[in-house]
């Protein structure tokens, strides 16, 4: 007779991977020129979603992903700033429970490798640190971004972690995640088929900082992309759109959105060589992220755990159009938390987008800006911060060979709170009715497993708000607005690129959907944007400056 543990159905492991500031079309399997063979393979053998939505910004996306709530309910409506009683506390609160807390209580080993960004208190252990929100062990950064060569707030457990030689954060995270899987497997017995056989599966949360600014990548990887972007963003957006159509992810009925009005035609760009360098480094960052995912998949395969591991991959928001004004970091009146003053070798760090400075090395701290973010978000318009499709549409890949998923493209609309619901169904775990010391809010999501297995998810409205930018999607209809502007209405079946505003032709529908959005906002503790701005004395300083592509050839 086999041991009792071998006669039980094994609970699946769960690996949840999040990219940072990566656009809808930045993976090879979603139309990109960038090499992402490992994620492409997961998509080919699993499910690739065409209409999954995030929340348009880093911290809110992470809060919603881990808790199954809308971000405002967790205390993180914007970022990790404490904006007082009229705004958001900026720290994950006690009315939510994380996936890690739920699964650990049910016998799962829990680990995190990557970016936390769910508290403003990053220097002293706090009840909103990952080690106190369900993770048995943690390695990563607590802040929102940083140098890939010298990340600030790098922590192991609750202690500062050292940075070794030849350190590159994305690659180290891949190694750390693979090591966790291997070490976990070493504590289990192996069945006849070689699979790990124990009753303590694991949950691994792997939120990268890549490809969030700064543009940092080893030169040997950047070299892979020499010439890859020389045709410029106009031509490349057309090519990406066609690849998306060929893959069945979008339909050719949706026109490509026009080039952003603040971005000039490629033929008129003054500093083409510098511009292509920006995108080459960004592409290298995505390739290195994919390579890190590959090490995780290899570890699962080598330990016999790949088939019974639910892997999910997504991005926290659309491509990022933020730009930086040039300047030496050590001359700034208030050096930002995420930027080192000098490199490990003592070089001054040049922060900002300066055509005379080639990005990629540790002495630079640049971004790729609006024109390339426009490419990343092909075929959509707008970016991170906004809740038009370019800000909230993300690639989403699900892979679970033992889970009965049908391979192919899933076109059902879903959003971040649905991840927790999916994990709970997959693991057979119930959402806790109570949790010590907390008055829990009920989860907001719907499981995606049925959809992935071939049963369409019943339609229900999806809601969004960030910095006063608001949207509700109900079936084929989407109502959306920028803060301070009128509502726009789009038929997404016909016009997902949001080019034909139908609000003037359907005022009754606009009124009904606007009321629906307001009811949700009231229930989910969305703070009116003007109230938040009044509490903070106006907008916090933005990183955005006028893009260098406004200069034309003379």
GROMACS .gro file of N, CA, C and O in nm, residues 146-206:
model
  244
  146UNK      N    1   1.422   5.128  -0.739
  146UNK     CA    2   1.560   5.152  -0.702
  146UNK      C    3   1.656   5.103  -0.808
  146UNK      O    4   1.617   5.036  -0.905
  147UNK      N    5   1.781   5.135  -0.788
  147UNK     CA    6   1.887   5.090  -0.877
  147UNK      C    7   1.887   4.937  -0.882
  147UNK      O    8   1.870   4.869  -0.780
  148UNK      N    9   1.909   4.884  -1.001
  148UNK     CA   10   1.920   4.739  -1.015
  148UNK      C   11   2.055   4.689  -0.966
  148UNK      O   12   2.071   4.570  -0.938
  149UNK      N   13   2.151   4.780  -0.953
  149UNK     CA   14   2.284   4.745  -0.906
  149UNK      C   15   2.301   4.769  -0.757
  149UNK      O   16   2.382   4.703  -0.692
  150UNK      N   17   2.225   4.865  -0.703
  150UNK     CA   18   2.234   4.901  -0.561
  150UNK      C   19   2.094   4.932  -0.507
  150UNK      O   20   2.067   5.046  -0.469
  151UNK      N   21   2.004   4.837  -0.502
  151UNK     CA   22   1.868   4.870  -0.456
  151UNK      C   23   1.866   4.911  -0.309
  151UNK      O   24   1.928   4.846  -0.224
  152UNK      N   25   1.795   5.019  -0.282
  152UNK     CA   26   1.779   5.063  -0.143
  152UNK      C   27   1.674   4.977  -0.076
  152UNK      O   28   1.592   4.912  -0.140
  153UNK      N   29   1.678   4.975   0.056
  153UNK     CA   30   1.589   4.897   0.144
  153UNK      C   31   1.594   4.748   0.112
  153UNK      O   32   1.498   4.675   0.136
  154UNK      N   33   1.707   4.698   0.060
  154UNK     CA   34   1.720   4.555   0.035
  154UNK      C   35   1.724   4.483   0.170
  154UNK      O   36   1.805   4.516   0.257
  155UNK      N   37   1.637   4.385   0.186
  155UNK     CA   38   1.612   4.325   0.317
  155UNK      C   39   1.600   4.174   0.303
  155UNK      O   40   1.542   4.123   0.206
  156UNK      N   41   1.653   4.102   0.400
  156UNK     CA   42   1.627   3.959   0.412
  156UNK      C   43   1.562   3.937   0.548
  156UNK      O   44   1.620   3.969   0.651
  157UNK      N   45   1.442   3.882   0.546
  157UNK     CA   46   1.366   3.874   0.670
  157UNK      C   47   1.330   4.013   0.715
  157UNK      O   48   1.254   4.085   0.650
  158UNK      N   49   1.388   4.055   0.826
  158UNK     CA   50   1.368   4.192   0.875
  158UNK      C   51   1.500   4.264   0.897
  158UNK      O   52   1.505   4.367   0.964
  159UNK      N   53   1.607   4.211   0.834
  159UNK     CA   54   1.739   4.270   0.848
  159UNK      C   55   1.791   4.319   0.714
  159UNK      O   56   1.762   4.259   0.610
  160UNK      N   57   1.870   4.427   0.714
  160UNK     CA   58   1.930   4.471   0.587
  160UNK      C   59   2.013   4.360   0.524
  160UNK      O   60   2.083   4.285   0.594
  161UNK      N   61   2.003   4.350   0.392
  161UNK     CA   62   2.077   4.247   0.319
  161UNK      C   63   2.195   4.310   0.247
  161UNK      O   64   2.188   4.425   0.201
  162UNK      N   65   2.302   4.234   0.236
  162UNK     CA   66   2.421   4.284   0.168
  162UNK      C   67   2.409   4.264   0.018
  162UNK      O   68   2.340   4.174  -0.030
  163UNK      N   69   2.478   4.349  -0.055
  163UNK     CA   70   2.482   4.341  -0.201
  163UNK      C   71   2.618   4.284  -0.242
  163UNK      O   72   2.722   4.341  -0.209
  164UNK      N   73   2.616   4.171  -0.310
  164UNK     CA   74   2.739   4.107  -0.348
  164UNK      C   75   2.795   4.163  -0.478
  164UNK      O   76   2.740   4.255  -0.539
  165UNK      N   77   2.906   4.106  -0.521
  165UNK     CA   78   2.968   4.148  -0.647
  165UNK      C   79   2.882   4.103  -0.764
  165UNK      O   80   2.812   4.002  -0.757
  166UNK      N   81   2.891   4.177  -0.873
  166UNK     CA   82   2.816   4.147  -0.996
  166UNK      C   83   2.666   4.135  -0.968
  166UNK      O   84   2.596   4.053  -1.028
  167UNK      N   85   2.617   4.216  -0.876
  167UNK     CA   86   2.477   4.212  -0.836
  167UNK      C   87   2.391   4.278  -0.943
  167UNK      O   88   2.419   4.387  -0.991
  168UNK      N   89   2.285   4.209  -0.982
  168UNK     CA   90   2.181   4.267  -1.068
  168UNK      C   91   2.049   4.214  -1.014
  168UNK      O   92   2.024   4.093  -1.011
  169UNK      N   93   1.964   4.304  -0.969
  169UNK     CA   94   1.850   4.268  -0.885
  169UNK      C   95   1.758   4.165  -0.949
  169UNK      O   96   1.719   4.066  -0.885
  170UNK      N   97   1.722   4.184  -1.075
  170UNK     CA   98   1.629   4.091  -1.140
  170UNK      C   99   1.686   3.950  -1.139
  170UNK      O  100   1.615   3.853  -1.107
  171UNK      N  101   1.812   3.936  -1.175
  171UNK     CA  102   1.873   3.804  -1.181
  171UNK      C  103   1.886   3.741  -1.043
  171UNK      O  104   1.862   3.620  -1.026
  172UNK      N  105   1.918   3.822  -0.943
  172UNK     CA  106   1.927   3.771  -0.807
  172UNK      C  107   1.791   3.721  -0.759
  172UNK      O  108   1.781   3.616  -0.693
  173UNK      N  109   1.686   3.794  -0.792
  173UNK     CA  110   1.552   3.749  -0.752
  173UNK      C  111   1.519   3.614  -0.815
  173UNK      O  112   1.459   3.527  -0.750
  174UNK      N  113   1.555   3.595  -0.942
  174UNK     CA  114   1.533   3.465  -1.005
  174UNK      C  115   1.608   3.355  -0.935
  174UNK      O  116   1.555   3.245  -0.910
  175UNK      N  117   1.733   3.381  -0.899
  175UNK     CA  118   1.813   3.282  -0.828
  175UNK      C  119   1.755   3.252  -0.690
  175UNK      O  120   1.748   3.136  -0.647
  176UNK      N  121   1.714   3.356  -0.620
  176UNK     CA  122   1.658   3.339  -0.486
  176UNK      C  123   1.527   3.259  -0.491
  176UNK      O  124   1.501   3.174  -0.405
  177UNK      N  125   1.443   3.289  -0.589
  177UNK     CA  126   1.317   3.217  -0.601
  177UNK      C  127   1.340   3.071  -0.636
  177UNK      O  128   1.276   2.980  -0.579
  178UNK      N  129   1.432   3.044  -0.730
  178UNK     CA  130   1.463   2.906  -0.766
  178UNK      C  131   1.522   2.831  -0.647
  178UNK      O  132   1.490   2.712  -0.625
  179UNK      N  133   1.606   2.897  -0.570
  179UNK     CA  134   1.666   2.835  -0.452
  179UNK      C  135   1.560   2.798  -0.349
  179UNK      O  136   1.566   2.690  -0.288
  180UNK      N  137   1.463   2.885  -0.330
  180UNK     CA  138   1.354   2.853  -0.237
  180UNK      C  139   1.282   2.725  -0.281
  180UNK      O  140   1.253   2.637  -0.199
  181UNK      N  141   1.251   2.715  -0.409
  181UNK     CA  142   1.179   2.597  -0.460
  181UNK      C  143   1.262   2.470  -0.439
  181UNK      O  144   1.211   2.367  -0.393
  182UNK      N  145   1.390   2.478  -0.470
  182UNK     CA  146   1.477   2.362  -0.456
  182UNK      C  147   1.490   2.320  -0.309
  182UNK      O  148   1.482   2.201  -0.276
  183UNK      N  149   1.509   2.418  -0.222
  183UNK     CA  150   1.522   2.386  -0.080
  183UNK      C  151   1.393   2.332  -0.022
  183UNK      O  152   1.394   2.240   0.061
  184UNK      N  153   1.280   2.386  -0.067
  184UNK     CA  154   1.152   2.336  -0.020
  184UNK      C  155   1.135   2.190  -0.060
  184UNK      O  156   1.090   2.106   0.018
  185UNK      N  157   1.171   2.159  -0.183
  185UNK     CA  158   1.156   2.022  -0.233
  185UNK      C  159   1.246   1.925  -0.158
  185UNK      O  160   1.210   1.808  -0.140
  186UNK      N  161   1.361   1.973  -0.112
  186UNK     CA  162   1.454   1.885  -0.043
  186UNK      C  163   1.398   1.833   0.088
  186UNK      O  164   1.445   1.730   0.139
  187UNK      N  165   1.295   1.897   0.142
  187UNK     CA  166   1.236   1.854   0.268
  187UNK      C  167   1.122   1.755   0.249
  187UNK      O  168   1.065   1.707   0.345
  188UNK      N  169   1.089   1.724   0.123
  188UNK     CA  170   0.980   1.630   0.097
  188UNK      C  171   1.032   1.496   0.047
  188UNK      O  172   1.148   1.482   0.011
  189UNK      N  173   0.948   1.396   0.046
  189UNK     CA  174   0.981   1.266  -0.009
  189UNK      C  175   0.942   1.264  -0.156
  189UNK      O  176   0.851   1.334  -0.199
  190UNK      N  177   1.007   1.178  -0.232
  190UNK     CA  178   0.976   1.167  -0.374
  190UNK      C  179   0.898   1.039  -0.400
  190UNK      O  180   0.934   0.932  -0.354
  191UNK      N  181   0.790   1.054  -0.476
  191UNK     CA  182   0.711   0.939  -0.515
  191UNK      C  183   0.777   0.866  -0.631
  191UNK      O  184   0.884   0.903  -0.680
  192UNK      N  185   0.709   0.762  -0.681
  192UNK     CA  186   0.767   0.679  -0.787
  192UNK      C  187   0.791   0.759  -0.913
  192UNK      O  188   0.884   0.732  -0.989
  193UNK      N  189   0.709   0.859  -0.939
  193UNK     CA  190   0.724   0.939  -1.062
  193UNK      C  191   0.824   1.052  -1.045
  193UNK      O  192   0.845   1.131  -1.137
  194UNK      N  193   0.884   1.062  -0.927
  194UNK     CA  194   0.983   1.167  -0.905
  194UNK      C  195   0.926   1.296  -0.852
  194UNK      O  196   1.001   1.389  -0.824
  195UNK      N  197   0.796   1.305  -0.838
  195UNK     CA  198   0.734   1.428  -0.787
  195UNK      C  199   0.751   1.437  -0.636
  195UNK      O  200   0.750   1.337  -0.565
  196UNK      N  201   0.767   1.558  -0.587
  196UNK     CA  202   0.776   1.579  -0.443
  196UNK      C  203   0.642   1.540  -0.381
  196UNK      O  204   0.535   1.577  -0.429
  197UNK      N  205   0.649   1.465  -0.270
  197UNK     CA  206   0.529   1.409  -0.212
  197UNK      C  207   0.521   1.447  -0.064
  197UNK      O  208   0.576   1.378   0.021
  198UNK      N  209   0.462   1.559  -0.036
  198UNK     CA  210   0.437   1.598   0.102
  198UNK      C  211   0.313   1.685   0.105
  198UNK      O  212   0.261   1.726   0.001
  199UNK      N  213   0.266   1.711   0.223
  199UNK     CA  214   0.140   1.783   0.234
  199UNK      C  215   0.161   1.928   0.275
  199UNK      O  216   0.075   1.987   0.337
  200UNK      N  217   0.276   1.983   0.244
  200UNK     CA  218   0.298   2.124   0.273
  200UNK      C  219   0.341   2.194   0.145
  200UNK      O  220   0.458   2.223   0.123
  201UNK      N  221   0.247   2.219   0.055
  201UNK     CA  222   0.279   2.291  -0.068
  201UNK      C  223   0.321   2.434  -0.035
  201UNK      O  224   0.318   2.478   0.080
  202UNK      N  225   0.361   2.507  -0.137
  202UNK     CA  226   0.412   2.641  -0.111
  202UNK      C  227   0.339   2.745  -0.195
  202UNK      O  228   0.284   2.717  -0.301
  203UNK      N  229   0.343   2.867  -0.142
  203UNK     CA  230   0.301   2.987  -0.216
  203UNK      C  231   0.423   3.076  -0.229
  203UNK      O  232   0.483   3.116  -0.129
  204UNK      N  233   0.463   3.105  -0.354
  204UNK     CA  234   0.576   3.192  -0.381
  204UNK      C  235   0.526   3.316  -0.455
  204UNK      O  236   0.467   3.306  -0.562
  205UNK      N  237   0.550   3.430  -0.395
  205UNK     CA  238   0.514   3.560  -0.454
  205UNK      C  239   0.642   3.623  -0.506
  205UNK      O  240   0.737   3.644  -0.430
  206UNK      N  241   0.646   3.652  -0.637
  206UNK     CA  242   0.767   3.700  -0.702
  206UNK      C  243   0.737   3.828  -0.780
  206UNK      O  244   0.720   3.828  -0.901
   0.00000   0.00000   0.00000
